[in-house]
């Protein structure tokens, strides 16, 4: 590919900015100063800007601890999106959230420009487990566990696969519970609708794991870290 495309893809700057860097004579390929933005480079070439290496990495993977009040979308006219939480240099072309968390849901959300991985994690037949922790208005008990384990049918006729519910705490006096739930699907408002179907309400919802990924305890809401592909899928 052309050197200007290479550098723009690696977010060194826009094509225009990259042309200026080349004009300044500070871009080199394998130690030789680049004279024209049309120069061809391979991913294996050693590219430097001002002596700093710019390695080619096509795909990027970010694990975000999504805060409340942010949309799982790439852009929106009036509301902040998960992409706006990325530093400008990390907003690579084609970066999208892998699936969605509701605006008021927090926790683990993967962002990537690797379309193949995105598809593999979301495809219903791939069975990627997602674990959520929630505060519930209502007392979840063994009956609720059985109902969820049997694979329930929602009010609109949607048939769900079995879900694993673990009760962490019950407070009968205040009519609340804390639970963990493992699901494989990712249907619209799935967990809220599941509890709704048994007469309870989700008050707080956080995703704590997806596949082999776990939300790091020290990753604050709104913060993210970069991962490598084999952190996500081995
Ligand atoms: N289920 C929900 O109801 N909301 C989410 O954000 C994720 C799962």
PDB file of C-alpha atoms and ligand atoms in Angstrom:
ATOM      1  CA  UNK A   1       0.000   0.000   0.000  1.00  0.00           C
ATOM      2  CA  UNK A   2       1.029   3.655  -0.283  1.00  0.00           C
ATOM      3  CA  UNK A   3       3.000   5.139   2.606  1.00  0.00           C
ATOM      4  CA  UNK A   4       0.388   7.864   3.132  1.00  0.00           C
ATOM      5  CA  UNK A   5      -2.352   5.215   3.524  1.00  0.00           C
ATOM      6  CA  UNK A   6      -0.146   3.166   5.860  1.00  0.00           C
ATOM      7  CA  UNK A   7       0.459   6.146   8.137  1.00  0.00           C
ATOM      8  CA  UNK A   8      -3.156   7.323   8.021  1.00  0.00           C
ATOM      9  CA  UNK A   9      -4.364   3.789   8.842  1.00  0.00           C
ATOM     10  CA  UNK A  10      -2.043   3.758  11.843  1.00  0.00           C
ATOM     11  CA  UNK A  11      -3.632   7.059  12.934  1.00  0.00           C
ATOM     12  CA  UNK A  12      -0.406   9.040  12.622  1.00  0.00           C
ATOM     13  CA  UNK A  13      -2.588  11.759  11.093  1.00  0.00           C
ATOM     14  CA  UNK A  14      -5.015  12.484   8.267  1.00  0.00           C
ATOM     15  CA  UNK A  15      -3.756  11.963   4.702  1.00  0.00           C
ATOM     16  CA  UNK A  16      -3.137  15.720   4.515  1.00  0.00           C
ATOM     17  CA  UNK A  17      -1.142  15.758   7.759  1.00  0.00           C
ATOM     18  CA  UNK A  18       0.839  12.732   6.639  1.00  0.00           C
ATOM     19  CA  UNK A  19       1.717  14.485   3.352  1.00  0.00           C
ATOM     20  CA  UNK A  20       3.163  17.356   5.389  1.00  0.00           C
ATOM     21  CA  UNK A  21       5.294  14.950   7.457  1.00  0.00           C
ATOM     22  CA  UNK A  22       6.623  13.419   4.242  1.00  0.00           C
ATOM     23  CA  UNK A  23       7.354  16.902   2.847  1.00  0.00           C
ATOM     24  CA  UNK A  24       9.292  17.699   6.018  1.00  0.00           C
ATOM     25  CA  UNK A  25      11.487  14.674   5.268  1.00  0.00           C
ATOM     26  CA  UNK A  26      10.907  12.961   8.634  1.00  0.00           C
ATOM     27  CA  UNK A  27       9.303   9.750   7.328  1.00  0.00           C
ATOM     28  CA  UNK A  28      11.610   6.852   6.481  1.00  0.00           C
ATOM     29  CA  UNK A  29      11.151   3.295   5.232  1.00  0.00           C
ATOM     30  CA  UNK A  30      13.905   0.837   6.120  1.00  0.00           C
ATOM     31  CA  UNK A  31      16.130   3.797   6.997  1.00  0.00           C
ATOM     32  CA  UNK A  32      15.636   5.635   3.682  1.00  0.00           C
ATOM     33  CA  UNK A  33      13.809   8.995   3.715  1.00  0.00           C
ATOM     34  CA  UNK A  34      10.487   8.919   1.868  1.00  0.00           C
ATOM     35  CA  UNK A  35      10.228  11.477  -0.968  1.00  0.00           C
ATOM     36  CA  UNK A  36       6.676  10.909  -2.165  1.00  0.00           C
ATOM     37  CA  UNK A  37       3.363   9.861  -0.572  1.00  0.00           C
ATOM     38  CA  UNK A  38       2.953   7.404  -3.458  1.00  0.00           C
ATOM     39  CA  UNK A  39       5.847   5.237  -2.266  1.00  0.00           C
ATOM     40  CA  UNK A  40       4.745   1.634  -1.794  1.00  0.00           C
ATOM     41  CA  UNK A  41       5.370  -0.127   1.529  1.00  0.00           C
ATOM     42  CA  UNK A  42       4.706  -3.605   2.885  1.00  0.00           C
ATOM     43  CA  UNK A  43       3.390  -4.354   6.361  1.00  0.00           C
ATOM     44  CA  UNK A  44       6.773  -5.934   7.138  1.00  0.00           C
ATOM     45  CA  UNK A  45       8.773  -2.774   6.270  1.00  0.00           C
ATOM     46  CA  UNK A  46      10.359  -0.760   9.073  1.00  0.00           C
ATOM     47  CA  UNK A  47       8.560   2.597   8.997  1.00  0.00           C
ATOM     48  CA  UNK A  48       9.653   5.511  11.177  1.00  0.00           C
ATOM     49  CA  UNK A  49       8.423   9.059  11.746  1.00  0.00           C
ATOM     50  CA  UNK A  50      11.006  11.319  13.318  1.00  0.00           C
ATOM     51  CA  UNK A  51      12.964   8.180  14.200  1.00  0.00           C
ATOM     52  CA  UNK A  52       9.998   6.571  16.071  1.00  0.00           C
ATOM     53  CA  UNK A  53       8.846   3.187  14.741  1.00  0.00           C
ATOM     54  CA  UNK A  54       5.271   2.993  13.399  1.00  0.00           C
ATOM     55  CA  UNK A  55       4.444  -0.719  13.288  1.00  0.00           C
ATOM     56  CA  UNK A  56       1.557  -1.893  11.189  1.00  0.00           C
ATOM     57  CA  UNK A  57      -1.336  -3.240  13.201  1.00  0.00           C
ATOM     58  CA  UNK A  58      -4.482  -3.716  11.202  1.00  0.00           C
ATOM     59  CA  UNK A  59      -6.883  -4.649  13.973  1.00  0.00           C
ATOM     60  CA  UNK A  60      -7.299  -3.164  17.401  1.00  0.00           C
ATOM     61  CA  UNK A  61      -9.182  -4.505  20.415  1.00  0.00           C
ATOM     62  CA  UNK A  62     -10.215  -2.427  23.420  1.00  0.00           C
ATOM     63  CA  UNK A  63     -11.897  -3.616  26.589  1.00  0.00           C
ATOM     64  CA  UNK A  64     -13.980  -0.757  27.982  1.00  0.00           C
ATOM     65  CA  UNK A  65     -15.631  -0.521  31.378  1.00  0.00           C
ATOM     66  CA  UNK A  66     -18.757   1.185  30.079  1.00  0.00           C
ATOM     67  CA  UNK A  67     -20.208   3.824  32.390  1.00  0.00           C
ATOM     68  CA  UNK A  68     -23.913   4.683  32.631  1.00  0.00           C
ATOM     69  CA  UNK A  69     -25.362   7.310  30.300  1.00  0.00           C
ATOM     70  CA  UNK A  70     -23.307   6.326  27.244  1.00  0.00           C
ATOM     71  CA  UNK A  71     -24.761   4.727  24.115  1.00  0.00           C
ATOM     72  CA  UNK A  72     -23.343   1.510  22.622  1.00  0.00           C
ATOM     73  CA  UNK A  73     -23.183   3.137  19.194  1.00  0.00           C
ATOM     74  CA  UNK A  74     -20.564   4.719  16.972  1.00  0.00           C
ATOM     75  CA  UNK A  75     -22.195   8.133  16.706  1.00  0.00           C
ATOM     76  CA  UNK A  76     -25.198  10.032  17.937  1.00  0.00           C
ATOM     77  CA  UNK A  77     -26.340  13.621  17.424  1.00  0.00           C
ATOM     78  CA  UNK A  78     -26.866  14.512  21.046  1.00  0.00           C
ATOM     79  CA  UNK A  79     -25.604  11.779  23.356  1.00  0.00           C
ATOM     80  CA  UNK A  80     -22.114  10.485  24.124  1.00  0.00           C
ATOM     81  CA  UNK A  81     -21.232   7.117  22.593  1.00  0.00           C
ATOM     82  CA  UNK A  82     -18.706   4.504  23.669  1.00  0.00           C
ATOM     83  CA  UNK A  83     -16.472   5.625  20.772  1.00  0.00           C
ATOM     84  CA  UNK A  84     -16.287   9.121  22.263  1.00  0.00           C
ATOM     85  CA  UNK A  85     -14.646   7.554  25.345  1.00  0.00           C
ATOM     86  CA  UNK A  86     -11.649   6.486  23.254  1.00  0.00           C
ATOM     87  CA  UNK A  87      -8.666   8.834  23.015  1.00  0.00           C
ATOM     88  CA  UNK A  88      -8.589  10.430  19.520  1.00  0.00           C
ATOM     89  CA  UNK A  89      -5.544   8.355  18.494  1.00  0.00           C
ATOM     90  CA  UNK A  90      -7.453   5.150  19.344  1.00  0.00           C
ATOM     91  CA  UNK A  91     -10.498   5.954  17.196  1.00  0.00           C
ATOM     92  CA  UNK A  92      -9.380   3.735  14.342  1.00  0.00           C
ATOM     93  CA  UNK A  93     -11.425   3.513  11.187  1.00  0.00           C
ATOM     94  CA  UNK A  94     -14.175   0.908  11.545  1.00  0.00           C
ATOM     95  CA  UNK A  95     -14.023   0.573  15.354  1.00  0.00           C
ATOM     96  CA  UNK A  96     -17.425  -0.524  16.645  1.00  0.00           C
ATOM     97  CA  UNK A  97     -18.769  -1.975  19.899  1.00  0.00           C
ATOM     98  CA  UNK A  98     -19.188  -5.767  19.855  1.00  0.00           C
ATOM     99  CA  UNK A  99     -22.899  -5.994  20.604  1.00  0.00           C
ATOM    100  CA  UNK A 100     -24.713  -3.557  22.834  1.00  0.00           C
ATOM    101  CA  UNK A 101     -25.206  -2.756  26.463  1.00  0.00           C
ATOM    102  CA  UNK A 102     -28.188  -0.589  27.390  1.00  0.00           C
ATOM    103  CA  UNK A 103     -27.531   3.065  28.145  1.00  0.00           C
ATOM    104  CA  UNK A 104     -27.902   2.443  31.898  1.00  0.00           C
ATOM    105  CA  UNK A 105     -25.898  -0.830  31.909  1.00  0.00           C
ATOM    106  CA  UNK A 106     -22.243  -0.715  32.967  1.00  0.00           C
ATOM    107  CA  UNK A 107     -19.290  -3.043  32.532  1.00  0.00           C
ATOM    108  CA  UNK A 108     -17.381  -5.028  29.978  1.00  0.00           C
ATOM    109  CA  UNK A 109     -17.758  -3.935  26.381  1.00  0.00           C
ATOM    110  CA  UNK A 110     -15.336  -4.890  23.649  1.00  0.00           C
ATOM    111  CA  UNK A 111     -14.590  -2.442  20.829  1.00  0.00           C
ATOM    112  CA  UNK A 112     -12.821  -3.524  17.655  1.00  0.00           C
ATOM    113  CA  UNK A 113     -12.359  -2.928  13.939  1.00  0.00           C
ATOM    114  CA  UNK A 114     -11.954  -6.699  13.392  1.00  0.00           C
ATOM    115  CA  UNK A 115     -15.239  -7.575  11.679  1.00  0.00           C
ATOM    116  CA  UNK A 116     -14.534 -11.306  11.681  1.00  0.00           C
ATOM    117  CA  UNK A 117     -14.045 -11.421  15.455  1.00  0.00           C
ATOM    118  CA  UNK A 118     -17.101  -9.244  15.984  1.00  0.00           C
ATOM    119  CA  UNK A 119     -19.157 -11.726  13.991  1.00  0.00           C
ATOM    120  CA  UNK A 120     -17.727 -14.742  15.816  1.00  0.00           C
ATOM    121  CA  UNK A 121     -18.480 -13.314  19.235  1.00  0.00           C
ATOM    122  CA  UNK A 122     -22.048 -12.378  18.334  1.00  0.00           C
ATOM    123  CA  UNK A 123     -23.129 -15.318  16.153  1.00  0.00           C
ATOM    124  CA  UNK A 124     -25.909 -17.145  18.046  1.00  0.00           C
ATOM    125  CA  UNK A 125     -24.404 -20.557  17.225  1.00  0.00           C
ATOM    126  CA  UNK A 126     -21.012 -19.655  18.752  1.00  0.00           C
ATOM    127  CA  UNK A 127     -22.297 -19.783  22.333  1.00  0.00           C
ATOM    128  CA  UNK A 128     -20.211 -17.086  23.936  1.00  0.00           C
ATOM    129  CA  UNK A 129     -21.241 -16.906  27.595  1.00  0.00           C
ATOM    130  CA  UNK A 130     -21.879 -13.507  29.125  1.00  0.00           C
ATOM    131  CA  UNK A 131     -22.069 -13.039  32.880  1.00  0.00           C
ATOM    132  CA  UNK A 132     -23.885 -10.109  34.461  1.00  0.00           C
ATOM    133  CA  UNK A 133     -24.228  -8.989  38.061  1.00  0.00           C
ATOM    134  CA  UNK A 134     -27.447  -7.219  39.012  1.00  0.00           C
ATOM    135  CA  UNK A 135     -29.404  -5.620  41.814  1.00  0.00           C
ATOM    136  CA  UNK A 136     -33.030  -6.639  41.628  1.00  0.00           C
ATOM    137  CA  UNK A 137     -36.225  -5.213  43.085  1.00  0.00           C
ATOM    138  CA  UNK A 138     -37.898  -8.433  44.207  1.00  0.00           C
ATOM    139  CA  UNK A 139     -36.737 -11.552  46.009  1.00  0.00           C
ATOM    140  CA  UNK A 140     -35.225 -14.043  43.572  1.00  0.00           C
ATOM    141  CA  UNK A 141     -35.376 -17.569  44.977  1.00  0.00           C
ATOM    142  CA  UNK A 142     -34.977 -21.225  43.950  1.00  0.00           C
ATOM    143  CA  UNK A 143     -38.165 -21.002  41.880  1.00  0.00           C
ATOM    144  CA  UNK A 144     -36.649 -18.140  39.868  1.00  0.00           C
ATOM    145  CA  UNK A 145     -33.473 -20.192  39.393  1.00  0.00           C
ATOM    146  CA  UNK A 146     -35.545 -23.117  38.060  1.00  0.00           C
ATOM    147  CA  UNK A 147     -37.643 -20.909  35.786  1.00  0.00           C
ATOM    148  CA  UNK A 148     -34.541 -19.372  34.215  1.00  0.00           C
ATOM    149  CA  UNK A 149     -32.786 -22.757  33.945  1.00  0.00           C
ATOM    150  CA  UNK A 150     -35.723 -24.261  32.088  1.00  0.00           C
ATOM    151  CA  UNK A 151     -35.480 -21.724  29.253  1.00  0.00           C
ATOM    152  CA  UNK A 152     -38.305 -19.246  29.600  1.00  0.00           C
ATOM    153  CA  UNK A 153     -40.692 -17.715  27.103  1.00  0.00           C
ATOM    154  CA  UNK A 154     -41.067 -13.934  27.257  1.00  0.00           C
ATOM    155  CA  UNK A 155     -44.377 -12.073  27.030  1.00  0.00           C
ATOM    156  CA  UNK A 156     -43.967 -11.493  23.273  1.00  0.00           C
ATOM    157  CA  UNK A 157     -43.402 -15.227  22.648  1.00  0.00           C
ATOM    158  CA  UNK A 158     -39.571 -15.041  22.435  1.00  0.00           C
ATOM    159  CA  UNK A 159     -38.220 -18.417  23.532  1.00  0.00           C
ATOM    160  CA  UNK A 160     -34.967 -18.180  25.459  1.00  0.00           C
ATOM    161  CA  UNK A 161     -32.202 -20.698  26.001  1.00  0.00           C
ATOM    162  CA  UNK A 162     -31.582 -21.877  29.578  1.00  0.00           C
ATOM    163  CA  UNK A 163     -29.872 -19.262  31.758  1.00  0.00           C
ATOM    164  CA  UNK A 164     -27.851 -19.893  34.912  1.00  0.00           C
ATOM    165  CA  UNK A 165     -28.975 -17.738  37.834  1.00  0.00           C
ATOM    166  CA  UNK A 166     -26.946 -17.516  41.049  1.00  0.00           C
ATOM    167  CA  UNK A 167     -28.413 -15.729  44.039  1.00  0.00           C
ATOM    168  CA  UNK A 168     -25.731 -13.756  45.879  1.00  0.00           C
ATOM    169  CA  UNK A 169     -27.963 -12.083  48.487  1.00  0.00           C
ATOM    170  CA  UNK A 170     -31.653 -11.851  49.364  1.00  0.00           C
ATOM    171  CA  UNK A 171     -33.218  -9.138  51.506  1.00  0.00           C
ATOM    172  CA  UNK A 172     -36.824 -10.082  52.233  1.00  0.00           C
ATOM    173  CA  UNK A 173     -37.424  -6.988  54.401  1.00  0.00           C
ATOM    174  CA  UNK A 174     -36.480  -4.602  51.629  1.00  0.00           C
ATOM    175  CA  UNK A 175     -37.713  -6.893  48.829  1.00  0.00           C
ATOM    176  CA  UNK A 176     -34.381  -6.850  46.973  1.00  0.00           C
ATOM    177  CA  UNK A 177     -31.781  -9.339  45.740  1.00  0.00           C
ATOM    178  CA  UNK A 178     -28.315  -9.406  44.273  1.00  0.00           C
ATOM    179  CA  UNK A 179     -27.689 -11.972  41.612  1.00  0.00           C
ATOM    180  CA  UNK A 180     -25.319 -13.196  38.931  1.00  0.00           C
ATOM    181  CA  UNK A 181     -26.698 -14.494  35.669  1.00  0.00           C
ATOM    182  CA  UNK A 182     -25.017 -16.319  32.800  1.00  0.00           C
ATOM    183  CA  UNK A 183     -26.644 -16.120  29.365  1.00  0.00           C
ATOM    184  CA  UNK A 184     -25.557 -17.115  25.883  1.00  0.00           C
ATOM    185  CA  UNK A 185     -27.867 -15.026  23.765  1.00  0.00           C
ATOM    186  CA  UNK A 186     -27.931 -11.271  23.613  1.00  0.00           C
ATOM    187  CA  UNK A 187     -31.527 -10.385  22.888  1.00  0.00           C
ATOM    188  CA  UNK A 188     -32.779  -6.831  23.254  1.00  0.00           C
ATOM    189  CA  UNK A 189     -33.074  -5.910  26.980  1.00  0.00           C
ATOM    190  CA  UNK A 190     -32.859  -9.643  27.642  1.00  0.00           C
ATOM    191  CA  UNK A 191     -32.085  -9.654  31.355  1.00  0.00           C
ATOM    192  CA  UNK A 192     -34.512  -6.843  32.162  1.00  0.00           C
ATOM    193  CA  UNK A 193     -37.236  -8.681  30.264  1.00  0.00           C
ATOM    194  CA  UNK A 194     -36.435 -11.993  31.994  1.00  0.00           C
ATOM    195  CA  UNK A 195     -36.862 -10.453  35.430  1.00  0.00           C
ATOM    196  CA  UNK A 196     -39.898  -8.525  34.217  1.00  0.00           C
ATOM    197  CA  UNK A 197     -41.471 -11.839  33.204  1.00  0.00           C
ATOM    198  CA  UNK A 198     -41.234 -13.091  36.818  1.00  0.00           C
ATOM    199  CA  UNK A 199     -42.578  -9.836  38.311  1.00  0.00           C
ATOM    200  CA  UNK A 200     -39.228  -8.293  39.302  1.00  0.00           C
ATOM    201  CA  UNK A 201     -37.232  -5.304  38.139  1.00  0.00           C
ATOM    202  CA  UNK A 202     -33.534  -4.880  37.340  1.00  0.00           C
ATOM    203  CA  UNK A 203     -32.265  -1.851  39.251  1.00  0.00           C
ATOM    204  CA  UNK A 204     -28.542  -2.048  38.417  1.00  0.00           C
ATOM    205  CA  UNK A 205     -26.904  -4.151  35.713  1.00  0.00           C
ATOM    206  CA  UNK A 206     -23.213  -4.719  35.084  1.00  0.00           C
ATOM    207  CA  UNK A 207     -21.549  -7.141  32.653  1.00  0.00           C
ATOM    208  CA  UNK A 208     -18.572  -8.754  34.335  1.00  0.00           C
ATOM    209  CA  UNK A 209     -17.494 -11.278  31.728  1.00  0.00           C
ATOM    210  CA  UNK A 210     -17.814 -12.285  28.093  1.00  0.00           C
ATOM    211  CA  UNK A 211     -16.246 -15.486  26.762  1.00  0.00           C
ATOM    212  CA  UNK A 212     -12.766 -15.751  28.232  1.00  0.00           C
ATOM    213  CA  UNK A 213     -12.645 -12.054  29.145  1.00  0.00           C
ATOM    214  CA  UNK A 214     -13.307 -10.759  32.646  1.00  0.00           C
ATOM    215  CA  UNK A 215     -13.759  -7.120  33.637  1.00  0.00           C
ATOM    216  CA  UNK A 216     -10.558  -6.222  35.547  1.00  0.00           C
ATOM    217  CA  UNK A 217     -11.405  -5.034  39.068  1.00  0.00           C
ATOM    218  CA  UNK A 218      -9.032  -2.073  38.824  1.00  0.00           C
ATOM    219  CA  UNK A 219     -10.441  -0.791  35.519  1.00  0.00           C
ATOM    220  CA  UNK A 220     -12.572   2.213  36.453  1.00  0.00           C
ATOM    221  CA  UNK A 221     -15.816   3.071  34.673  1.00  0.00           C
ATOM    222  CA  UNK A 222     -15.058   4.987  31.492  1.00  0.00           C
ATOM    223  CA  UNK A 223     -11.532   3.543  31.316  1.00  0.00           C
ATOM    224  CA  UNK A 224     -10.322   1.013  28.772  1.00  0.00           C
ATOM    225  CA  UNK A 225      -7.292  -1.059  27.911  1.00  0.00           C
ATOM    226  CA  UNK A 226      -5.928  -2.454  24.675  1.00  0.00           C
ATOM    227  CA  UNK A 227      -5.965  -6.228  24.195  1.00  0.00           C
ATOM    228  CA  UNK A 228      -4.418  -8.630  21.694  1.00  0.00           C
ATOM    229  CA  UNK A 229      -6.515 -11.082  19.711  1.00  0.00           C
ATOM    230  CA  UNK A 230      -5.370 -14.097  21.719  1.00  0.00           C
ATOM    231  CA  UNK A 231      -6.504 -12.426  24.961  1.00  0.00           C
ATOM    232  CA  UNK A 232     -10.004 -12.676  23.507  1.00  0.00           C
ATOM    233  CA  UNK A 233      -9.954 -15.980  21.629  1.00  0.00           C
ATOM    234  CA  UNK A 234      -7.426 -18.746  22.027  1.00  0.00           C
TER     235      UNK A 234
HETATM  236  N1  LIG B   1     -29.698  -7.417  29.211  1.00  0.00           N
HETATM  237  C1  LIG B   1     -30.298  -6.223  29.400  1.00  0.00           C
HETATM  238  O1  LIG B   1     -31.462  -6.158  29.756  1.00  0.00           O
HETATM  239  N2  LIG B   1     -29.571  -5.106  29.192  1.00  0.00           N
HETATM  240  C2  LIG B   1     -28.277  -5.120  28.823  1.00  0.00           C
HETATM  241  O2  LIG B   1     -27.653  -4.056  28.663  1.00  0.00           O
HETATM  242  C3  LIG B   1     -27.658  -6.369  28.634  1.00  0.00           C
HETATM  243  C4  LIG B   1     -28.393  -7.510  28.832  1.00  0.00           C
END
